[in-house]
Coordinates of C-alpha atoms and ligand atoms in Angstrom, one line a residue:
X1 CA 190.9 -37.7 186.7
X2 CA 193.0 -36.3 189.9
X3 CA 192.1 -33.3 191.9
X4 CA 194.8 -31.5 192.9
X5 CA 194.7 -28.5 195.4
X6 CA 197.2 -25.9 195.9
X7 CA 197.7 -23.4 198.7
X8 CA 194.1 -23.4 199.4
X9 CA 192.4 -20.9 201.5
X10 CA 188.7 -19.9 202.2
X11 CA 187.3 -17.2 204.5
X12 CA 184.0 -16.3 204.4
X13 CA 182.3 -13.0 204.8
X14 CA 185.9 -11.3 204.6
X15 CA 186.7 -7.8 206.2
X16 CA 183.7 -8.3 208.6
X17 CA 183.1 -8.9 211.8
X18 CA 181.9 -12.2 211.1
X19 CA 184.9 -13.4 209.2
X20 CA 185.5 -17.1 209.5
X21 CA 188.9 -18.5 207.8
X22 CA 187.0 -22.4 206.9
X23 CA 190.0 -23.4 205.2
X24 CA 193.8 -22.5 205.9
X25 CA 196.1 -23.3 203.2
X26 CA 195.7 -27.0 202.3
X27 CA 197.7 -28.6 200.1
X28 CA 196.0 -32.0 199.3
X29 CA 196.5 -34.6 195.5
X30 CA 193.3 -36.9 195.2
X31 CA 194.4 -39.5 193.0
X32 CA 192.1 -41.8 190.2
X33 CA 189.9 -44.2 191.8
X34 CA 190.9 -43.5 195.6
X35 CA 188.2 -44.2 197.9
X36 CA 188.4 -41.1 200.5
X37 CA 186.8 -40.9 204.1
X38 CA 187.2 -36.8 204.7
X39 CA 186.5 -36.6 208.4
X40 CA 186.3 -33.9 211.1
X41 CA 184.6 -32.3 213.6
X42 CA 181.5 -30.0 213.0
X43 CA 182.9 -26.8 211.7
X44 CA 186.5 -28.4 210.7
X45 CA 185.9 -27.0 206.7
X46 CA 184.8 -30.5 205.3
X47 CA 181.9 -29.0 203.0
X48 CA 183.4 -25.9 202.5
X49 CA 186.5 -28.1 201.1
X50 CA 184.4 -30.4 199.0
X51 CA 182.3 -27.4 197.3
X52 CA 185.7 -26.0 195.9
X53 CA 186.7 -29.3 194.1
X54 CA 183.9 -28.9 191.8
X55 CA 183.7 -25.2 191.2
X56 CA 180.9 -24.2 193.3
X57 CA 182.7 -21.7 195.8
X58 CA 185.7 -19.9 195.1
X59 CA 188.5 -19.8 196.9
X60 CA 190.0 -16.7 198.5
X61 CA 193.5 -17.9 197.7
X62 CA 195.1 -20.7 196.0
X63 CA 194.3 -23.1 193.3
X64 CA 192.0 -26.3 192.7
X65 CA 193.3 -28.3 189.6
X66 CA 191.2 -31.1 188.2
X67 CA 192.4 -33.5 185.5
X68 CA 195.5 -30.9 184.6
X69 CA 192.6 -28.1 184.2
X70 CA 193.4 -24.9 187.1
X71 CA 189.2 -24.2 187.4
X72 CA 190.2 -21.5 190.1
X73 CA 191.6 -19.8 186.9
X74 CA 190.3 -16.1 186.7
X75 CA 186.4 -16.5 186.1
X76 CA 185.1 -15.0 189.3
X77 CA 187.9 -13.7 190.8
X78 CA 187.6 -9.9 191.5
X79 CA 188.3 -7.6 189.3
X80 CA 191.6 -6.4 190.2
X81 CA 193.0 -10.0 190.9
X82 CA 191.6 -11.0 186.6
X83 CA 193.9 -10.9 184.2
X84 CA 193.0 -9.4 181.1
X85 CA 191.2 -12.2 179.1
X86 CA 189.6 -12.1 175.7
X87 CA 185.7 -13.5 175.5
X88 CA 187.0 -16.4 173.8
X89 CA 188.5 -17.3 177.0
X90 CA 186.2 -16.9 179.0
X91 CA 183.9 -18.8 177.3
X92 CA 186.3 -21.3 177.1
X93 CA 186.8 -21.1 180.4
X94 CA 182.9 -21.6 181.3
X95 CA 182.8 -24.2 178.8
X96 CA 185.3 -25.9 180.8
X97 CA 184.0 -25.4 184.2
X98 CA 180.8 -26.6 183.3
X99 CA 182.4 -30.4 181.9
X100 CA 184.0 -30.2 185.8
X101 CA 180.9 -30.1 187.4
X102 CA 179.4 -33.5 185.1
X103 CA 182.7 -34.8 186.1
X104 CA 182.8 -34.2 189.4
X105 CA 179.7 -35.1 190.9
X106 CA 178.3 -33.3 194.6
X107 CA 175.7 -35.2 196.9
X108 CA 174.8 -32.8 199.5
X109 CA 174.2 -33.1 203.1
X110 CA 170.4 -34.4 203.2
X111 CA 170.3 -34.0 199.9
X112 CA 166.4 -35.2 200.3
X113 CA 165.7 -31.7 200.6
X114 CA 166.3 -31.4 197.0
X115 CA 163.7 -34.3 195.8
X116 CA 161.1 -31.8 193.9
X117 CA 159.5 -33.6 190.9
X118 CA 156.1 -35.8 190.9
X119 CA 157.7 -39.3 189.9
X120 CA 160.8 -41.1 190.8
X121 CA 161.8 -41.6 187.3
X122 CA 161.8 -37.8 186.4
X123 CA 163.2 -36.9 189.7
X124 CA 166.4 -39.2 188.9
X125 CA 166.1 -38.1 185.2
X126 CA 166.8 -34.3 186.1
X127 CA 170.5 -34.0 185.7
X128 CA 170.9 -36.0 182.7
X129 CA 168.1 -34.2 180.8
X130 CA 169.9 -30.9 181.6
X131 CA 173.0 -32.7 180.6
X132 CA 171.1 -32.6 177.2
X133 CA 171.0 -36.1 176.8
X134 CA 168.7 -37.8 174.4
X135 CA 165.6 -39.8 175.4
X136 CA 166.5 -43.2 175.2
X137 CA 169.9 -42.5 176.5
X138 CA 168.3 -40.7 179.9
X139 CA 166.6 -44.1 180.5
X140 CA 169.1 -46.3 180.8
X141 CA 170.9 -43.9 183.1
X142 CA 168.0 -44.1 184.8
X143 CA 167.7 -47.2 185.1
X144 CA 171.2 -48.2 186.2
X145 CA 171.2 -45.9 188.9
X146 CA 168.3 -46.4 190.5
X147 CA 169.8 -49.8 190.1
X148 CA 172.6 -48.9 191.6
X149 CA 170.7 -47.5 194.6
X150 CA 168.9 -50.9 195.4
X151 CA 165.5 -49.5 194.2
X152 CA 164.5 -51.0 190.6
X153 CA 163.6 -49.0 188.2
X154 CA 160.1 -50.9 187.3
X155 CA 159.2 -51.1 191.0
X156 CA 159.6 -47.5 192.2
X157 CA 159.5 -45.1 188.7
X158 CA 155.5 -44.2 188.8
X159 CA 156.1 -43.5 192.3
X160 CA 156.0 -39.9 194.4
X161 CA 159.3 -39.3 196.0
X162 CA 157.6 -38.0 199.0
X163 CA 156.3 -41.0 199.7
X164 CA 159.3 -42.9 200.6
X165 CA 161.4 -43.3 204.0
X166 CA 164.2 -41.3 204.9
X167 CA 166.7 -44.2 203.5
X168 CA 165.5 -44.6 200.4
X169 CA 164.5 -40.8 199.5
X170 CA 168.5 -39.6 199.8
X171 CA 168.8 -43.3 197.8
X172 CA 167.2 -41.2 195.3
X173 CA 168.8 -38.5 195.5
X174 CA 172.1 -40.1 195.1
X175 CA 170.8 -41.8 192.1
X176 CA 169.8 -38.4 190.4
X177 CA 173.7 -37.6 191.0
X178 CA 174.8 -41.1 189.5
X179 CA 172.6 -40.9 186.7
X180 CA 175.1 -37.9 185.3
X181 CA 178.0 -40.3 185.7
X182 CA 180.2 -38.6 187.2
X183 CA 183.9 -39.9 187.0
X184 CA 184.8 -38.2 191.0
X185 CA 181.7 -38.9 193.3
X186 CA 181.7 -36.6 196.3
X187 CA 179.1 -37.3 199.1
X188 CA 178.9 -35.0 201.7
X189 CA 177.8 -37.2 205.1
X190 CA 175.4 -39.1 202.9
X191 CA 174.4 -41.3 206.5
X192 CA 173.5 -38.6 208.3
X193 CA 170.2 -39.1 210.4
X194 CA 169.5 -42.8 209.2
X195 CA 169.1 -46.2 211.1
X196 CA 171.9 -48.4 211.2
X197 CA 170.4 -50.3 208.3
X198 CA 169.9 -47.6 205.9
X199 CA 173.3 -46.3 206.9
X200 CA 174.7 -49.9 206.1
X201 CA 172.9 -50.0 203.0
X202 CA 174.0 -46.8 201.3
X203 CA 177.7 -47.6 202.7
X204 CA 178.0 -50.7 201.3
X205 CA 176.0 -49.0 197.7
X206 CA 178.7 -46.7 197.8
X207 CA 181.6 -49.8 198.5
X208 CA 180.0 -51.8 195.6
X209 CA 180.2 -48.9 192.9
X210 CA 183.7 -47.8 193.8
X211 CA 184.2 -51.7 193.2
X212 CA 182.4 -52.0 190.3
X213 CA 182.8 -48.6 188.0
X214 CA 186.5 -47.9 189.3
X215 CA 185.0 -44.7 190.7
X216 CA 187.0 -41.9 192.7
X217 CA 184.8 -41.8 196.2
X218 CA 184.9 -39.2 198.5
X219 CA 182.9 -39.5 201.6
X220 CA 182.7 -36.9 203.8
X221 CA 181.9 -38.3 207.6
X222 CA 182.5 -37.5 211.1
X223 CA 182.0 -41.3 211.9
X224 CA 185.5 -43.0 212.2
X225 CA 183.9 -46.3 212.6
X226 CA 182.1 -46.2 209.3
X227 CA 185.2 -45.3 207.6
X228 CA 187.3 -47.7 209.1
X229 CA 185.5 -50.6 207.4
X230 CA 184.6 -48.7 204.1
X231 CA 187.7 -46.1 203.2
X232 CA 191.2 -46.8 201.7
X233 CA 192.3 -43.4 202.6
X234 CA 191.6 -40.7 205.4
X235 CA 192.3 -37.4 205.5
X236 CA 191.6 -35.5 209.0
X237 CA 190.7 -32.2 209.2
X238 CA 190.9 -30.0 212.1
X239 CA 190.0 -25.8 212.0
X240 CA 190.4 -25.7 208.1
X241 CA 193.6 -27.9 208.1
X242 CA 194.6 -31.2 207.0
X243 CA 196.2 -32.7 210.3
X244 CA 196.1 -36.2 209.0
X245 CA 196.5 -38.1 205.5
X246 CA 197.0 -42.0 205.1
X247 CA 195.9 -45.5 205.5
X248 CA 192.8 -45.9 208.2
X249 CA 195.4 -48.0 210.2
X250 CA 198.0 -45.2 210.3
X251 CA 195.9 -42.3 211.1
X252 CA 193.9 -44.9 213.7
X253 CA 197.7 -45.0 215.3
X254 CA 197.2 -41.3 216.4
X255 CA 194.7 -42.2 219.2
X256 CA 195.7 -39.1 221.4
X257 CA 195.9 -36.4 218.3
X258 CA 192.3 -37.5 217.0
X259 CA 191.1 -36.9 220.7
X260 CA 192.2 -33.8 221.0
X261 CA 190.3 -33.1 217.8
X262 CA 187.2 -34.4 219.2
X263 CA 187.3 -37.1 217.4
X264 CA 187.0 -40.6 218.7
X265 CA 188.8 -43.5 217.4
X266 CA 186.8 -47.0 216.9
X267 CA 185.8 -48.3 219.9
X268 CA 187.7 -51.6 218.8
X269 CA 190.8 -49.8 218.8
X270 CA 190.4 -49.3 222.3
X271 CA 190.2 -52.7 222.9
X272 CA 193.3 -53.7 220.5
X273 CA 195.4 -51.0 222.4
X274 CA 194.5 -52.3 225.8
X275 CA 195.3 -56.0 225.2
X276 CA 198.5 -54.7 223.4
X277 CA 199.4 -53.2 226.4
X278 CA 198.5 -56.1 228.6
X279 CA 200.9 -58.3 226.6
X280 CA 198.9 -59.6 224.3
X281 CA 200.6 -60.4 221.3
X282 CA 198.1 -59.2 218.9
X283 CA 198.6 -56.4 215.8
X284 CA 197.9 -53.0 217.3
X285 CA 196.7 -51.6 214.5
X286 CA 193.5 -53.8 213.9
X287 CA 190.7 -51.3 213.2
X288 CA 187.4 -53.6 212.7
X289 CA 186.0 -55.5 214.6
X290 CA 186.3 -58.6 212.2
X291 CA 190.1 -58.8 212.4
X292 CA 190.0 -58.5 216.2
X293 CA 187.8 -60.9 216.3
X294 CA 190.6 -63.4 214.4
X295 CA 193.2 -61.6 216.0
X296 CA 191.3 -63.0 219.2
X297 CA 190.4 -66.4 217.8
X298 CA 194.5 -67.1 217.1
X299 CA 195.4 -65.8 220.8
X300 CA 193.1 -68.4 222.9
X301 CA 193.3 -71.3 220.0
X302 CA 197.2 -70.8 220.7
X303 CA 196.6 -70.5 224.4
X304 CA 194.1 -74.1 224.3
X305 CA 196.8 -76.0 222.5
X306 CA 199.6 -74.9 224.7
X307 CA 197.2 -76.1 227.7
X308 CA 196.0 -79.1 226.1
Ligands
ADP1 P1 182.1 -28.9 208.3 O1 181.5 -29.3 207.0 O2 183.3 -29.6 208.6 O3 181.1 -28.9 209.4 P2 182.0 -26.2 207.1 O4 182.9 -26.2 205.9 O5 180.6 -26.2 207.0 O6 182.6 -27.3 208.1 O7 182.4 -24.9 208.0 C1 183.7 -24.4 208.3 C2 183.6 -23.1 208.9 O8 183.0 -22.1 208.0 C3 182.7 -23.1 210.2 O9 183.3 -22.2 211.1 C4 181.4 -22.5 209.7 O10 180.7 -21.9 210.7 C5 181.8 -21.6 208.6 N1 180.8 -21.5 207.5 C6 180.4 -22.5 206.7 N2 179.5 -22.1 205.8 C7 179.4 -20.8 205.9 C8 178.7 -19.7 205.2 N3 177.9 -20.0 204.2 N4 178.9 -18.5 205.7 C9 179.7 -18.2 206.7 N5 180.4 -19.1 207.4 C10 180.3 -20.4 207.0
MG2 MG1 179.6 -30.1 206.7

């Protein structure tokens, strides 16, 4: 299932005053079963980006193609930009849309805010009943993701949402999103506002998954030291642009660019670049602070046995 997005360009409240151009053109192929950090500052077009990729905002220009599929393709476009369609079609075309968005699953920002129902269970059993699932087969979905989450099924089911901490309410959330199995899982800063612990813990939920199910991750962050450890790719974004695509150790090169962005690099990276430049002969692009931490072990064991 690959997401690929073409010339794509959102402005929002066009021809007024207010007009704001989120996203400028980006050109941007999300393969099967990457895991994707998306960062940027506040305002850089992150969740305006992520909202196209499942067909919940339009674009104003370009295309968003997901598994071969162009779900940009006429529906809402106005009038004068539609081509002439039979209803066939567009049925077809809702149809189509609407296997997207079970595909391509959306975890808001707090997406706590969304917790409505009186129990656990049926708050997590939501989507999947709407997907039209039958009873038994709701259940187990149920159960695996609230599995998944790190908050069994048996324990927590009879329980009132409401009553939960901050941590383990978006847990639930994210649960009601897994329990559609998605095949593309797109959180939008999904540790925003926690502890360091229930930021760890939802990370490392989200590692394990990825791990386990194969599936395509995209996290949307503005915390470059979270998605240092966590993601295999990140893609940059600056005023509604991609400014930078790759490894976390290539984009963590670009010290000065990210800066300028307002965004800063890991604090280890500092560290590496200031001992690099010091002569130390240690890999400049360690990102975490477990490999400097060997990187640093090798130096002074080398140094000890040259003294000894
Ligand atoms: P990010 O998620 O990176 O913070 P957004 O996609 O939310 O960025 O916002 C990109 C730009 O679009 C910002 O300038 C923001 O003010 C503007 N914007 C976002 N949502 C709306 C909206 N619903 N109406 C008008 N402008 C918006
Ligand atoms: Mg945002």
């Amino acid at each position: 299932m690959s997401i690929k997005i073409v010339n794509l360009t959102h402005i929002y409240d066009k021809k007024t005053p207010n007009e704001t151009v989120a996203i400028d053109h980006i050109n941007l192929e999300i393969e099967t079963g990457e895991f994707i950090g998306l960062i940027g500052h506040t305002g850089s077009g992150k969740s305006t980006l992520i909202q196209q990729m499942n067909g919940l905002l339009k674009p104003s220009d370009g295309e968003i193609i997901v598994s071969g599929y162009n779900i940009t393709e006429g529906l809402d476009l106005p009038r004068n930009q539609r081509k002439r369609v039979s209803k066939s079609e567009v049925n077809e075309r809702k149809r189509r849309l609407i296997e997207v968005r079970k595909r391509v699953g959306l975890v808001f920002q707090y997406p706590e805010y969304q917790l409505f129902e009186e129990t656990i269970e049926k708050d997590v059993a939501f989507g999947p009943i709407n997907l039209g699932l039958d009873e038994t087969e709701v259940k187990l979905r149920v159960i695996d993701a609230m599995q998944t989450v790190g908050m069994p099924y048996e324990q927590f089911k009879d329980r009132s949402p409401f009553e939960l901490s901050g941590g383990q309410k978006r847990r639930i959330a994210i649960a009601g999103v897994l329990a559609m199995k998605p095949e593309v899982l797109i959180l939008d800063e999904p540790t925003a506002g926690l502890d360091p612990k229930g930021r760890d813990e939802i990370l490392a939920q989200i590692k394990a998954l990825h791990e386990k199910e194969k599936l395509t991750v995209i996290i949307v962050s503005h915390s470059m030291e979270d998605m240092a450890k966590i993601a295999e790719r990140l893609i940059v974004m600056n005023k509604g642009n991609v400014v930078l695509d790759g490894t976390p150790k290539e984009v963590f090169r670009h010290i000065d660019l990210l800066e300028e962005i307002g965004l800063a690099v890991p604090q280890i990276s500092y560290l590496t670049r200031a001992l690099v430049s010091q002569g130390f002969e240690i890999d400049p692009d360690i990102i975490t602070v477990d490999e400097a931490k060997d990187a640093l072990l090798n130096v002074l064991l080398k140094q000890k046995v040259k003294n000894d």
